[in-house]
Coordinates of C-alpha atoms in Angstrom, one line a residue:
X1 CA 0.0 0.0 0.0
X2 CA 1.2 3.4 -0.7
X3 CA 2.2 6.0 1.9
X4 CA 2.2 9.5 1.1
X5 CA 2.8 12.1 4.3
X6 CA 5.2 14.0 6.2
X7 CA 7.0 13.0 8.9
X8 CA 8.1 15.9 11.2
X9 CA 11.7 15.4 12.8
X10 CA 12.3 19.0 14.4
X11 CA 10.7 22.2 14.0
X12 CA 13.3 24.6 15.7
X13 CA 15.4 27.0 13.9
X14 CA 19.2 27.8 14.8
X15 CA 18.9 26.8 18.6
X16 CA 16.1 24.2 19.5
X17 CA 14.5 23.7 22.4
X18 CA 13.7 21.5 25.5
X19 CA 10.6 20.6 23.1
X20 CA 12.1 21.1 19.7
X21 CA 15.0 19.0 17.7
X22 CA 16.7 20.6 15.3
X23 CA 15.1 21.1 11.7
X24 CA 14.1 17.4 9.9
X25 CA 11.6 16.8 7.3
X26 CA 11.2 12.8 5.9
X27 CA 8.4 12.8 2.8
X28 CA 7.3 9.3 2.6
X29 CA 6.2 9.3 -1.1
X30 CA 5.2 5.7 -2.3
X31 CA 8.8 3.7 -2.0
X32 CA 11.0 6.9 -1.7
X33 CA 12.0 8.4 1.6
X34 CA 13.2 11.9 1.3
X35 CA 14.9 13.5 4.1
X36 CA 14.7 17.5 4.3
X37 CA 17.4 19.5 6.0
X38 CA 18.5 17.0 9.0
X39 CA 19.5 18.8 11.7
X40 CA 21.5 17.5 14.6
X41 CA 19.7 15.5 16.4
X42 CA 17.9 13.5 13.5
X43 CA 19.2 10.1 14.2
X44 CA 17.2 10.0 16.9
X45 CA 14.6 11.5 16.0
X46 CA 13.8 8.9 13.4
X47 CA 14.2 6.2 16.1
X48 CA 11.5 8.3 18.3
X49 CA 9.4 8.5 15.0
X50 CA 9.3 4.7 15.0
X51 CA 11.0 5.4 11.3
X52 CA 13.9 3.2 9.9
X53 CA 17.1 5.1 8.1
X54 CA 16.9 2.8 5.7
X55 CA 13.3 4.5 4.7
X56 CA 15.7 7.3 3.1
X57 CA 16.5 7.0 -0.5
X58 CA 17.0 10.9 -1.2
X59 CA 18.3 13.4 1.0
X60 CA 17.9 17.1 0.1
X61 CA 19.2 20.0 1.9
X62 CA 18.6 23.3 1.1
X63 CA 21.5 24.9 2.7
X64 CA 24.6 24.7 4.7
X65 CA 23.7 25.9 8.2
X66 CA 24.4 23.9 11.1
X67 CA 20.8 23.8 11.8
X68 CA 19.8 22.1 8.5
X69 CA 22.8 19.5 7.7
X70 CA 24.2 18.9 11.2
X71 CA 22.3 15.3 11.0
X72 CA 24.2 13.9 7.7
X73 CA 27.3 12.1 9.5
X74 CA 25.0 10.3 11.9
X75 CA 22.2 9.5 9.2
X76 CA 24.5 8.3 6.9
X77 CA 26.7 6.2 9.1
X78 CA 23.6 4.6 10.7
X79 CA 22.5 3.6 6.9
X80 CA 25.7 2.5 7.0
X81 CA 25.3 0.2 10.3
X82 CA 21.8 -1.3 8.8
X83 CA 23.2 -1.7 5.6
X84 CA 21.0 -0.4 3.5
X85 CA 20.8 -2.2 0.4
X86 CA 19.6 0.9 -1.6
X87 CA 21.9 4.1 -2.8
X88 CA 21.5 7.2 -1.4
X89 CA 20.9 10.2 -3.5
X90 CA 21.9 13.5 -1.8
X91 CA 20.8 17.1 -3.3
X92 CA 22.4 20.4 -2.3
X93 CA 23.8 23.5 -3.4
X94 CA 26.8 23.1 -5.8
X95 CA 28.4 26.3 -3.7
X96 CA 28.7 23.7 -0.5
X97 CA 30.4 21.1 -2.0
X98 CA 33.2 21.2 0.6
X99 CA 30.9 21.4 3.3
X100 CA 29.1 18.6 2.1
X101 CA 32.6 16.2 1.8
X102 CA 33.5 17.4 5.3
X103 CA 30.0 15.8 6.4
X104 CA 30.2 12.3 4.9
X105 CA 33.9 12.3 6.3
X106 CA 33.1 13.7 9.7
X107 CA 34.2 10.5 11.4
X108 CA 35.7 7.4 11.0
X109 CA 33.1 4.7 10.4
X110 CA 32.7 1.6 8.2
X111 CA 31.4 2.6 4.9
X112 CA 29.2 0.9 2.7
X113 CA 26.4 3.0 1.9
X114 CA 26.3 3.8 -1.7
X115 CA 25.8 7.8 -1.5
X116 CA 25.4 9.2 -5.6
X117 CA 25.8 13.3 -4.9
X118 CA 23.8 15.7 -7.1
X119 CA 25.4 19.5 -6.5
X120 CA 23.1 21.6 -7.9
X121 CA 24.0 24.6 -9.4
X122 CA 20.6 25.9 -11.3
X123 CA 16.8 26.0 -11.6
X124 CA 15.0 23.3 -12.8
X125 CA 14.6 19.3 -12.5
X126 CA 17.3 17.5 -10.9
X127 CA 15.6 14.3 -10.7
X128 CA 13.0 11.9 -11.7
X129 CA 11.6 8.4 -11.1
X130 CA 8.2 6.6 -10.5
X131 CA 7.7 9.7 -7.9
X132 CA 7.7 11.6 -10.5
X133 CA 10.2 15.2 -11.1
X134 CA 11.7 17.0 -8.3
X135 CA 12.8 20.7 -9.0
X136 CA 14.5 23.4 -7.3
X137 CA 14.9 27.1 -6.8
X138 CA 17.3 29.5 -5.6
X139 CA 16.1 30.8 -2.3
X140 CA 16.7 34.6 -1.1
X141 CA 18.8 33.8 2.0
X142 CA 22.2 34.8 3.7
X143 CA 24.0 32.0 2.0
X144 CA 23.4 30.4 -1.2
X145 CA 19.6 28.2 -0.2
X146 CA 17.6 26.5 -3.0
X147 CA 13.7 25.4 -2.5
X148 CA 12.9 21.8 -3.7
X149 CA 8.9 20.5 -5.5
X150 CA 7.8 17.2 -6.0
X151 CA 5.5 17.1 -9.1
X152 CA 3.6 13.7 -10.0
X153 CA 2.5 14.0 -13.5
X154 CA -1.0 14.4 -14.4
X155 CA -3.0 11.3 -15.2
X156 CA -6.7 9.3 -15.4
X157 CA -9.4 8.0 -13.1
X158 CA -11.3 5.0 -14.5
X159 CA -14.8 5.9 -13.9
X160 CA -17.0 2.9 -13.6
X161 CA -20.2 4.1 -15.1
X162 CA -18.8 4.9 -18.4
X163 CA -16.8 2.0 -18.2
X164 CA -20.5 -0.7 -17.6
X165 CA -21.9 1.8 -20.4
X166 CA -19.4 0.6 -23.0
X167 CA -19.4 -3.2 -21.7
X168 CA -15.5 -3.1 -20.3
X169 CA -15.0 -5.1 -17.5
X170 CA -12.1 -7.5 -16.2
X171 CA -8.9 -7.6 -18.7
X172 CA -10.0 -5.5 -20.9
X173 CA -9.4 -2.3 -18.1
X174 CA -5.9 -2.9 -17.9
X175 CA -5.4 -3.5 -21.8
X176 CA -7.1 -0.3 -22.0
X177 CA -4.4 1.4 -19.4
X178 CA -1.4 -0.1 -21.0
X179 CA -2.9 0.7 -24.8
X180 CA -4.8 3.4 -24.7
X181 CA -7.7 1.9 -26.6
X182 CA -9.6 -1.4 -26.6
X183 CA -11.8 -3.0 -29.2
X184 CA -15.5 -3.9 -27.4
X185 CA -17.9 -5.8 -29.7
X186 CA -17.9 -3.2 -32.8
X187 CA -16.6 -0.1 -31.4
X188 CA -13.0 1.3 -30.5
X189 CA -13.3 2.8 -27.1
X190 CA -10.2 5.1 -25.9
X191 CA -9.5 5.8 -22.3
X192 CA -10.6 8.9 -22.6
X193 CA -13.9 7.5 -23.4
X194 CA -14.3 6.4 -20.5
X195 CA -11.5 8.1 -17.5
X196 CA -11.5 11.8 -16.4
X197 CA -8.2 13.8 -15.9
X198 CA -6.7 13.0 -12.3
X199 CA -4.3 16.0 -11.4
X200 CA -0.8 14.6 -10.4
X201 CA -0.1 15.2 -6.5
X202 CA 2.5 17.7 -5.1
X203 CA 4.7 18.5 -2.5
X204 CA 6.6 21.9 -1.7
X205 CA 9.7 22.7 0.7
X206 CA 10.4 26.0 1.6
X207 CA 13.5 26.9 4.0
X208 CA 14.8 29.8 5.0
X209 CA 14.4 32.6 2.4
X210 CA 12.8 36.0 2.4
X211 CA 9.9 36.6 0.6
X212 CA 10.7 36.4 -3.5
X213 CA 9.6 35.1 -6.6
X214 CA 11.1 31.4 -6.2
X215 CA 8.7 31.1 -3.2
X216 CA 5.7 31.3 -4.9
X217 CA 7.4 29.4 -8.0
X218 CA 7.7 26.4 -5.6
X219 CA 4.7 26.7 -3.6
X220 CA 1.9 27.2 -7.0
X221 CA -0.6 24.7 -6.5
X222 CA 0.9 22.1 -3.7
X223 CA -0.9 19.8 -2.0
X224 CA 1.3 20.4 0.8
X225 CA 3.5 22.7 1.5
X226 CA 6.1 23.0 4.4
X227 CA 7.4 26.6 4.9
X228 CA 9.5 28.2 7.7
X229 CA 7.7 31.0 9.9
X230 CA 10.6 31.5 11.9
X231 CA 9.3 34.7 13.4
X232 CA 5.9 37.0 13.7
X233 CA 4.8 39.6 11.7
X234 CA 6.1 42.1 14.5
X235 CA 9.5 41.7 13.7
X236 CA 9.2 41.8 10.0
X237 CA 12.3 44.1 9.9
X238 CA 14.2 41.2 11.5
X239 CA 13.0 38.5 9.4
X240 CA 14.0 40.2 6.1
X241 CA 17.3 41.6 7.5
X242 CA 18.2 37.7 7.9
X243 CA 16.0 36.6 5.1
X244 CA 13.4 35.0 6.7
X245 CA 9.7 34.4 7.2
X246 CA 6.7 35.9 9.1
X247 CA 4.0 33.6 9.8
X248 CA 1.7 36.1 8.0
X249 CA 3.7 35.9 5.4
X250 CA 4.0 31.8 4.9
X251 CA 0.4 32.1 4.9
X252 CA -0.4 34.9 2.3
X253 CA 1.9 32.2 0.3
X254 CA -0.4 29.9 1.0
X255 CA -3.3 31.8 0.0
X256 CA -2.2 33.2 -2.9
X257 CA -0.9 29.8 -4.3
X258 CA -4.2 27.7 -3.7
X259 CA -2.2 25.5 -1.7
X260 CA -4.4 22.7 0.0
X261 CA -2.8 21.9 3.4
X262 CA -0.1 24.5 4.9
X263 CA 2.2 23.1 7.3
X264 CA 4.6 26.1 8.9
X265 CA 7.5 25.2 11.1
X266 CA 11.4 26.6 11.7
X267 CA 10.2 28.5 14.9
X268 CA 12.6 30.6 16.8
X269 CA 13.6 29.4 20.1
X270 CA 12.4 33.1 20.8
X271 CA 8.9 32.2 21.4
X272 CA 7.8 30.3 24.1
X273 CA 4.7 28.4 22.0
X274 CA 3.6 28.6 18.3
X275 CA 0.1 30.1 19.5
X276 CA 0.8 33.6 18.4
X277 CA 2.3 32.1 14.5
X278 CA -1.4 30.1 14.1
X279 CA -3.5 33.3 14.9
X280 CA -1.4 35.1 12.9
X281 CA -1.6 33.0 10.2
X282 CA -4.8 32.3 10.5
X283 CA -5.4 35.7 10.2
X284 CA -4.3 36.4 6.9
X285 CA -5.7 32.9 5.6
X286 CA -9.2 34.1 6.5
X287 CA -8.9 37.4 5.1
X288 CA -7.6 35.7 1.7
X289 CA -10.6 33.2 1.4
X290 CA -8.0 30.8 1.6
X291 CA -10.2 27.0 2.0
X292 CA -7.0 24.6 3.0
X293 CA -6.2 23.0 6.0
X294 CA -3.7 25.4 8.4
X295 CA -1.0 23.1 11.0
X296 CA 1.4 24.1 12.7
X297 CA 4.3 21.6 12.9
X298 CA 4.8 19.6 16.0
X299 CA 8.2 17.4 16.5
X300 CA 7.0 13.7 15.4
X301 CA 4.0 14.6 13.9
X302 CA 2.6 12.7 11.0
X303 CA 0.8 14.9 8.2
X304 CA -0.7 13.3 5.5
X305 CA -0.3 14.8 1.7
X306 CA -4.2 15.9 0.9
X307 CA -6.1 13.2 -0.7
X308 CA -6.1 13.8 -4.6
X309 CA -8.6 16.1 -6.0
X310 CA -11.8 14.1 -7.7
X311 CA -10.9 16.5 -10.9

């Protein structure tokens, strides 16, 4: 059976918390694992998420701060330690290519993980699979970021009316998927005949970035989408000075990019609770019209990816 959420792993920014890990984001997405931004800390995090290292088949950081990489040496040494059968794909910005050597070597261990590295140095796909593509974008951040999408290409729903109206049943239905047609008594009948369009599901992560162009790029039309609020609209100042989000901000994103289920997290160890980021937030949503599902991230949550759209 297919699995398609979010695992939360830590939801602090540069310091966590007594109830916050560091940053750590693992997409479950059919049989790929894709680990965001593993802070320190992560290791463990996945044990306490009752989630195996070996679940990780892709790991993608968005930038080089301790707060969103510190968690490679142990992640990869304890895929290491389980021998995972599979590769490893890692993603990160080409400008961090020594920083990303110094974390695979950080220590000596045995090993015998596979790890293929994907520095990436421009816009656009940098991967696909039975997942579908997943793309990036440059970020607006202190240090060279980059913003990743998942995007599941578009494809059909059998209905089952039209399907009884033109007398397909059994085999046929699956000659019809692999062909595109199917002979039935006199007639040719295409899939289109008898399917509707079924959108393609997708997933945005946002880390770490002021507000910009690439944001919304990213963000057009997810399912879910992840997003740092790392402060409140009251220090706005702040949060651009370092290039950063407002909670208000994340969700006029939200808004403005029909996303379906908004999911903000990368809260500064500033605030005592997250109360104050969901009214905020909520705020704006409400004013925008916006009909998705708010939540705030919580460390081992689960958040399913929205169920897909009928049409």
């Amino acid at each position: 059976m297919s699995v398609r959420e979010l695992v939360v792993l830590g939801t602090a920014s540069q310091v966590p918390t007594r109830h916050r890990n560091h940053n750590g984001y693992l997409v479950r997405w059919d049989g790929e694992g894709f680990l965001f931004d593993p802070g320190e800390g992560t290791q463990r995090q996945l044990l306490l998420a009752g989630v195996s290292a070996g679940t990780v088949t892709r790991l993608c950081l968005t930038h080089f701060h301790g707060d969103h990489c510190l968690g490679v040496p142990g992640v990869l040494q304890r895929m290491s330690l389980d021998q995972t059968p599979h590769p490893l794909r890692a993603y990160y910005p080409a400008s961090g290519q020594e920083f990303f050597s110094r974390l695979r070597n950080a220590s000596i261990f045995h090993n015998v993980t596979e790890v293929h590295e994907h520095p990436i140095a421009v816009d656009g796909p940098v991967a696909t699979g039975p997942f579908g593509v997943l793309e990036t974008r440059r970020l607006d951040h202190s240090v060279e970021s980059i913003g990743y999408r998942i995007v599941e290409p578009d494809g059909h729903r059998m209905v089952p009316e039209l399907l009884a109206r033109f007398g397909i049943s059994g085999p046929m239905v699956g000659e019809l998927q692999r062909t595109g047609s199917v002979r039935a008594g006199s007639r040719v009948v295409r899939l289109s005949d008898v399917s509707e369009p079924r959108r393609g599901q997708r997933f945005a992560f946002v880390m770490d970035t002021g507000m910009c162009e690439a944001v919304y790029a990213l963000a057009d039309g997810v399912d879910l989408l992840v997003i740092e609020a790392t402060f409140l609209g009251e220090e706005a100042e702040l949060a651009s000075r370092y290039g950063h989000l407002t909670a208000g901000q994340a969700a006029q994103v939200a808004a403005e990019c029909n996303v379906r289920r908004l999911v903000l997290t990368h809260f500064s160890q500033r605030y005592p609770d997250t109360d104050r980021h969901c009214a905020e937030a909520a705020e704006v949503l409400a004013a925008k019209g916006f009909d998705g599902d708010l939540v705030v991230a919580e460390d081992l949550a689960r958040i399913a990816v929205p169920r897909r759209r009928s049409r």
